[in-house]
Tab-separated table of C-alpha atoms in Angstrom:
chain	number	residue	atom	x	y	z
A	788	MET	CA	-26.230	41.733	7.096
A	789	ILE	CA	-24.003	38.567	5.439
A	790	THR	CA	-21.261	40.146	5.381
A	791	ALA	CA	-21.245	40.402	8.782
A	792	PHE	CA	-21.985	36.970	9.704
A	793	GLU	CA	-19.510	36.172	7.534
A	794	LEU	CA	-16.771	38.727	9.058
A	795	GLY	CA	-17.743	37.162	11.868
A	796	LEU	CA	-16.865	33.939	11.429
A	797	ILE	CA	-13.767	34.687	10.124
A	798	TYR	CA	-12.619	36.783	12.583
A	799	ALA	CA	-13.496	34.150	15.275
A	800	ILE	CA	-10.603	32.181	14.372
A	801	MET	CA	-8.360	35.272	15.396
A	802	ALA	CA	-10.433	35.947	17.738
A	803	LEU	CA	-9.626	32.294	19.351
A	804	GLY	CA	-6.297	32.644	19.467
A	805	VAL	CA	-6.733	35.767	20.762
A	806	TYR	CA	-7.884	33.980	23.749
A	807	LEU	CA	-5.381	31.367	23.806
A	808	THR	CA	-2.236	33.847	25.055
A	809	PHE	CA	-4.412	36.394	26.049
A	810	ARG	CA	-6.758	34.310	28.940
A	811	ILE	CA	-5.882	30.018	28.336
A	812	LEU	CA	-1.131	31.681	28.344
A	813	ASN	CA	-1.944	34.960	30.782
A	814	PHE	CA	0.328	36.904	28.143
A	815	PRO	CA	-0.015	40.902	26.922
A	816	ASP	CA	0.789	39.635	22.866
A	817	LEU	CA	0.582	42.441	20.532
A	818	THR	CA	2.189	40.633	17.760
A	819	VAL	CA	-0.663	39.825	16.994
A	820	ASP	CA	-0.870	43.518	14.266
A	821	GLY	CA	2.057	42.398	13.045
A	822	SER	CA	1.048	38.263	11.975
A	823	PHE	CA	-1.967	38.847	11.122
A	824	THR	CA	-0.790	41.597	8.295
A	825	SER	CA	1.636	38.345	7.971
A	826	GLY	CA	-0.778	35.884	7.315
A	827	ALA	CA	-2.419	37.944	4.988
A	828	ALA	CA	0.848	39.127	2.588
A	829	THR	CA	1.609	35.371	2.422
A	830	ALA	CA	-1.654	34.428	1.050
A	831	ALA	CA	-1.198	37.373	-1.170
A	832	ILE	CA	1.376	36.707	-2.599
A	833	LEU	CA	1.323	32.675	-3.099
A	834	ILE	CA	-3.090	32.798	-5.084
A	835	THR	CA	-1.056	36.109	-7.079
A	836	ASN	CA	1.531	33.425	-8.082
A	837	GLY	CA	0.053	30.926	-9.200
A	838	THR	CA	-0.158	28.724	-5.840
A	839	ASP	CA	-3.325	27.052	-4.175
A	840	PRO	CA	-5.419	29.109	-2.015
A	841	PHE	CA	-5.288	25.965	0.325
A	842	LEU	CA	-1.612	25.891	0.345
A	843	ALA	CA	-0.962	29.666	0.791
A	844	THR	CA	-3.558	29.549	3.760
A	845	ALA	CA	-1.642	26.876	5.378
A	846	ALA	CA	1.983	28.604	4.181
A	847	ALA	CA	-0.430	31.768	5.852
A	848	PHE	CA	-0.136	29.136	9.390
A	849	VAL	CA	3.044	28.755	8.934
A	850	VAL	CA	4.342	32.414	8.923
A	851	GLY	CA	2.139	33.311	11.264
A	852	SER	CA	3.610	31.571	14.006
A	853	VAL	CA	7.215	32.078	13.096
A	854	ALA	CA	6.155	35.830	14.226
A	855	GLY	CA	5.192	33.840	17.937
A	856	LEU	CA	8.513	31.813	18.088
A	857	ILE	CA	9.902	34.933	17.755
A	858	THR	CA	8.522	36.542	19.511
A	859	GLY	CA	8.230	33.961	22.772
A	860	LEU	CA	11.841	33.741	21.770
A	861	LEU	CA	12.656	37.428	23.001
A	862	HIS	CA	10.578	36.985	26.206
A	863	THR	CA	11.568	33.643	27.163
A	864	LYS	CA	15.127	34.078	26.163
A	865	GLY	CA	16.233	37.732	25.975
A	866	ASN	CA	14.528	37.962	29.386
A	867	ILE	CA	12.331	40.902	26.861
A	868	ASN	CA	8.988	41.673	28.740
A	869	GLY	CA	6.101	40.182	27.058
A	870	LEU	CA	4.642	42.912	25.712
A	871	LEU	CA	7.442	44.747	24.617
A	872	ALA	CA	8.786	41.637	23.417
A	873	GLY	CA	5.319	41.715	21.287
A	874	ILE	CA	5.743	45.491	20.460
A	875	LEU	CA	9.432	44.513	19.221
A	876	THR	CA	8.292	41.974	16.947
A	877	MET	CA	4.864	44.172	15.868
A	878	ILE	CA	7.876	46.846	14.468
A	879	GLY	CA	9.954	44.734	12.979
A	880	LEU	CA	6.897	42.888	10.891
A	881	TYR	CA	5.754	46.288	9.925
A	882	SER	CA	8.982	45.997	7.138
A	883	ILE	CA	8.982	42.296	6.450
A	884	ASN	CA	4.892	42.949	4.708
A	885	LEU	CA	6.076	45.645	3.098
A	886	ARG	CA	9.396	42.863	1.828
A	887	ILE	CA	6.887	40.058	1.920
A	888	MET	CA	4.504	42.297	-0.169
A	889	ASP	CA	6.935	44.645	-3.049
A	890	GLY	CA	4.816	47.203	-2.222
A	891	ALA	CA	1.381	48.794	0.258
A	892	ASN	CA	-1.009	46.266	-0.596
A	893	VAL	CA	-1.485	43.423	-3.534
A	894	PRO	CA	-5.137	42.881	-5.442
A	895	LEU	CA	-6.301	39.929	-5.637
A	896	LEU	CA	-8.896	41.177	-7.830
A	897	GLY	CA	-9.389	37.952	-11.200
A	898	GLN	CA	-7.679	35.562	-8.534
A	899	ASP	CA	-8.905	32.121	-7.130
A	900	THR	CA	-9.430	31.606	-3.863
A	901	VAL	CA	-11.045	29.768	-0.567
A	902	ILE	CA	-14.179	32.313	-0.431
A	903	SER	CA	-13.883	32.610	-4.580
A	904	MET	CA	-14.014	28.863	-4.521
A	905	MET	CA	-16.278	28.473	-1.559
A	906	ARG	CA	-19.444	30.897	-2.584
A	907	GLY	CA	-19.025	28.808	-6.193
A	908	PHE	CA	-20.629	26.349	-4.987
A	909	THR	CA	-22.996	28.052	-1.834
A	910	GLY	CA	-23.040	31.558	-3.883
A	911	VAL	CA	-23.627	34.515	-1.081
A	912	GLY	CA	-26.005	33.361	1.696
A	913	TRP	CA	-26.948	31.991	4.490
A	914	THR	CA	-25.362	28.866	2.850
A	915	SER	CA	-22.360	30.760	2.678
A	916	VAL	CA	-22.625	31.516	6.639
A	917	ALA	CA	-23.115	28.259	7.967
A	918	VAL	CA	-20.207	26.588	5.826
A	919	LEU	CA	-18.241	29.861	8.464
A	920	ALA	CA	-19.721	29.384	11.407
A	921	VAL	CA	-18.182	25.108	10.664
A	922	VAL	CA	-15.122	25.952	10.150
A	923	ALA	CA	-15.248	27.634	13.314
A	924	LEU	CA	-16.199	24.812	15.003
A	925	LEU	CA	-14.254	22.845	13.310
A	926	PHE	CA	-11.148	25.221	15.078
A	927	LYS	CA	-13.256	25.430	18.611
A	928	LEU	CA	-13.229	22.102	19.114
A	929	VAL	CA	-9.351	21.067	17.893
A	930	MET	CA	-8.510	23.606	20.706
A	931	ASP	CA	-10.814	22.230	23.000
A	932	TRP	CA	-9.072	18.664	22.595
A	933	TYR	CA	-6.211	20.572	22.352
A	934	LEU	CA	-6.016	22.176	25.443
A	935	GLN	CA	-7.695	18.781	28.103
A	936	THR	CA	-4.591	17.083	26.473
A	937	ASP	CA	-1.301	17.343	28.606
A	938	ASN	CA	0.666	18.874	26.805
A	939	GLY	CA	-2.402	22.074	26.288
A	940	LEU	CA	-3.283	21.368	30.414
A	941	ALA	CA	1.246	22.035	31.083
A	942	LEU	CA	-0.677	25.221	28.997
A	943	ARG	CA	-3.221	26.070	31.363
A	944	ALA	CA	-1.707	25.262	34.569
A	945	THR	CA	1.313	27.772	32.853
A	946	GLY	CA	-1.149	31.042	32.478
A	947	ASP	CA	-2.599	30.031	36.019
A	948	ASN	CA	0.499	29.285	38.345
A	949	GLU	CA	4.172	29.547	36.488
A	950	GLN	CA	5.760	28.965	39.218
A	951	MET	CA	3.646	25.528	40.058
A	952	ILE	CA	3.614	24.148	36.817
A	953	SER	CA	7.674	25.170	36.932
A	954	SER	CA	8.109	22.797	40.347
A	955	PHE	CA	6.996	19.501	38.844
A	956	ALA	CA	9.758	19.811	36.062
A	957	VAL	CA	7.170	22.012	32.956
A	958	SER	CA	9.453	23.969	30.663
A	959	THR	CA	7.605	26.843	31.380
A	960	ASP	CA	9.377	28.629	28.397
A	961	ARG	CA	8.620	25.833	25.617
A	962	GLN	CA	5.128	26.362	26.700
A	963	LYS	CA	5.358	29.911	26.057
A	964	ILE	CA	6.120	29.233	23.036
A	965	THR	CA	3.924	26.649	22.099
A	966	GLY	CA	1.006	29.053	23.297
A	967	LEU	CA	2.589	31.727	21.479
A	968	MET	CA	3.735	30.044	18.432
A	969	LEU	CA	0.024	28.470	17.491
A	970	SER	CA	-2.329	32.017	18.949
A	971	ASN	CA	-0.319	33.514	15.913
A	972	GLY	CA	-0.718	30.844	13.401
A	973	LEU	CA	-4.633	31.156	14.447
A	974	VAL	CA	-3.931	35.270	13.531
A	975	GLY	CA	-2.262	34.125	10.720
A	976	ILE	CA	-5.177	31.854	9.006
A	977	ALA	CA	-7.752	33.965	9.766
A	978	GLY	CA	-5.394	37.157	8.008
A	979	ALA	CA	-4.776	34.892	5.324
A	980	VAL	CA	-8.753	34.185	5.247
A	981	VAL	CA	-9.822	38.388	4.869
A	982	ALA	CA	-7.843	39.201	2.131
A	983	GLN	CA	-9.256	36.805	0.030
A	984	HIS	CA	-12.373	38.367	1.004
A	985	GLN	CA	-12.009	41.810	0.197
A	986	GLY	CA	-9.892	40.983	-2.355
A	987	PHE	CA	-6.733	41.866	-0.811
A	988	ALA	CA	-4.482	42.160	1.508
A	989	ASP	CA	-3.249	46.185	2.591
A	990	ILE	CA	0.372	46.925	5.357
A	991	GLY	CA	-2.015	48.439	7.364
A	992	MET	CA	-5.273	45.731	7.774
A	993	GLY	CA	-3.447	44.399	10.869
A	994	ILE	CA	-3.614	48.189	12.837
A	995	GLY	CA	-5.838	47.719	15.825
A	996	LEU	CA	-6.094	44.187	15.484
A	997	ILE	CA	-5.825	43.838	19.155
A	998	LEU	CA	-8.720	45.896	20.394
A	999	VAL	CA	-11.346	44.135	17.892
A	1000	GLY	CA	-9.474	40.223	19.567
A	1001	LEU	CA	-9.580	41.137	22.930
A	1002	ALA	CA	-13.255	42.968	22.287
A	1003	SER	CA	-14.065	39.355	21.298
A	1004	VAL	CA	-13.026	37.278	24.080
A	1005	ILE	CA	-14.520	39.821	26.180
A	1006	VAL	CA	-17.369	40.415	25.222
A	1007	GLY	CA	-18.422	37.575	24.246
A	1008	GLN	CA	-17.495	36.086	28.208
A	1009	ALA	CA	-19.317	38.992	29.667
A	1010	ILE	CA	-22.135	38.256	27.339
A	1011	PHE	CA	-21.914	34.279	27.001
A	1012	GLY	CA	-19.731	32.818	30.060
A	1013	SER	CA	-16.996	31.169	30.155
A	1014	ARG	CA	-17.294	28.507	33.307
A	1015	THR	CA	-15.368	25.627	31.305
A	1016	VAL	CA	-13.058	26.009	28.456
A	1017	ILE	CA	-15.672	24.666	25.783
A	1018	GLN	CA	-17.791	28.049	27.260
A	1019	ALA	CA	-15.206	29.854	26.906
A	1020	THR	CA	-14.434	29.204	23.730
A	1021	LEU	CA	-17.577	29.376	22.347
A	1022	ALA	CA	-18.393	32.548	23.782
A	1023	VAL	CA	-15.268	33.630	21.537
A	1024	ILE	CA	-17.293	32.518	18.737
A	1025	LEU	CA	-20.559	34.195	19.652
A	1026	GLY	CA	-18.318	37.415	20.999
A	1027	ALA	CA	-16.499	37.745	17.329
A	1028	VAL	CA	-19.832	37.795	15.490
A	1029	VAL	CA	-22.017	40.092	17.696
A	1030	TYR	CA	-18.754	42.217	17.993
A	1031	ARG	CA	-18.901	42.186	14.000
A	1032	LEU	CA	-22.849	42.034	13.786
A	1033	ALA	CA	-22.172	45.489	16.658
A	1034	ILE	CA	-20.054	47.083	14.233
A	1035	GLN	CA	-22.413	47.125	10.839
A	1036	LEU	CA	-25.302	48.473	12.858
A	1037	ALA	CA	-23.244	51.832	13.609
A	1038	LEU	CA	-22.770	52.118	10.201
A	1039	ASN	CA	-25.352	51.628	8.937
A	1040	VAL	CA	-27.364	54.316	11.401
A	1041	GLY	CA	-24.748	56.416	9.930
A	1042	LEU	CA	-21.418	56.116	12.384
A	1043	ASN	CA	-18.006	57.302	10.761
A	1044	PRO	CA	-16.061	54.659	8.988
A	1045	ASN	CA	-13.394	56.632	11.152
A	1046	ASP	CA	-15.285	56.260	14.161
A	1047	MET	CA	-14.657	52.529	14.354
A	1048	LYS	CA	-11.521	52.003	16.261
A	1049	LEU	CA	-13.526	53.920	19.259
A	1050	MET	CA	-16.401	52.783	19.321
A	1051	SER	CA	-14.769	49.369	19.906
A	1052	ALA	CA	-12.984	51.112	23.315
A	1053	VAL	CA	-16.490	51.614	23.791
A	1054	LEU	CA	-17.532	48.098	23.771
A	1055	VAL	CA	-14.410	46.676	25.614
A	1056	VAL	CA	-14.850	49.130	28.463
A	1057	ALA	CA	-18.217	48.111	28.775
A	1058	ALA	CA	-17.339	45.077	28.645
A	1059	LEU	CA	-15.283	45.481	31.265
A	1060	LEU	CA	-17.653	47.643	33.237
A	1061	LEU	CA	-20.471	45.583	32.920
A	1062	PRO	CA	-19.859	42.882	35.041
A	1063	GLN	CA	-19.603	44.898	38.006
A	1064	TRP	CA	-22.999	46.017	37.888
A	1065	LYS	CA	-24.924	44.709	40.572
A	1066	GLY	CA	-27.635	44.207	38.842
A	1067	PHE	CA	-25.546	42.378	36.363
A	1068	SER	CA	-24.213	39.921	39.274
A	1069	ARG	CA	-27.773	39.210	40.536
A	1070	LEU	CA	-28.713	38.383	36.704
A	1071	SER	CA	-25.386	35.386	37.230
A	1072	LEU	CA	-26.417	34.318	40.508
A	1073	ARG	CA	-30.345	33.978	39.042
A	1074	ARG	CA	-28.705	31.761	36.904
A	1075	LYS	CA	-27.085	29.754	39.066
A	1076	ASP	CA	-29.956	29.383	41.936
A	1077	ARG	CA	-32.281	28.217	38.045
A	1078	SER	CA	-29.236	25.531	37.883
A	1079	PRO	CA	-29.889	22.411	40.038
A	1080	LEU	CA	-25.922	21.476	39.106
A	1081	ALA	CA	-25.252	24.464	39.970
A	1082	ALA	CA	-26.980	24.435	43.873
A	1083	ALA	CA	-25.566	21.033	44.543
A	1084	ALA	CA	-22.061	22.009	43.510
A	1085	GLU	CA	-21.658	24.963	45.276
A	1086	PRO	CA	-20.507	24.439	48.712
A	1087	LEU	CA	-22.885	24.736	52.271
A	1088	THR	CA	-22.991	27.849	54.133
A	1089	THR	CA	-23.259	27.760	58.214
A	1090	GLU	CA	-26.793	28.912	57.719
A	1091	ASP	CA	-27.149	25.676	55.510
A	1092	ALA	CA	-24.703	23.316	57.192
A	1093	PRO	CA	-26.632	21.312	59.831
A	1094	VAL	CA	-26.341	22.196	63.384
A	1095	SER	CA	-24.759	20.232	66.265
A	1096	LYS	CA	-26.042	20.408	69.141
A	1097	THR	CA	-23.302	21.679	71.887
A	1098	SER	CA	-22.092	20.026	75.206
A	1099	ALA	CA	-24.616	22.273	76.924
A	1100	GLU	CA	-28.296	21.741	75.254
A	1101	LYS	CA	-27.203	17.815	76.089
A	1102	GLY	CA	-27.474	18.890	79.341
A	1103	VAL	CA	-24.167	16.864	80.272
């Protein structure tokens, strides 16, 4: 279970990146399947060549950002559909990742990594989980801060109403490219840390990762809510942990590891259908009713509004 918590918190960084494009930018980005592996491959090859693990992880952010930049340029300057642009970048990254690793995988056994250095101080236990939780929360706080800045607000407005924000002389192309670069940079960092956690980088480690990210975002926000950005990003982190725990519990009860992708799809479908269930809607309404602030913020209905007498009732 300790490993499940650790992986959940590491994948939470990737999920924050998916949240940035999927929810904030409203962009279906499939680049993450390739940029995740690119981050892992970059960090692994640099570490095996003697580079400091923290610098190697930072380099993974840069490589992931470049992948996002390529997708952004294909979409904005090449006028290619966003979904297709992500697929094209992802396919191209497969060959690039093989070039980076000079093979299908790179082992990190016996190498100093971020995870091994952390465990040198904390050991394997809840202390290491707490450290990773703090790291994930730091990424969350930075994202919360950025989304409240002028650039962050422009990014959010681009996802909400592209035509409206462009009328204010804001370059929506630039906002899309920025969002894709930040998103895939976070995905690259997550890939680098996962590679250091499991002890190797593999060419297939990013396959189907978009489903993991979507499951974390959708499940987390379905369970914990997303009324504000602060709440939404926290829900994404918790969703990544819940998803990883669900996978671990399924494996513990005897689920075939080959069925993990199927279980991920089932979780996403359940999270999408759950809000449409009447019982879930009633539960959400009860939560709002219990909150005095939410009740005060709700507009008056026709039943609640004060009734003014008509001229006939006044006897005029």
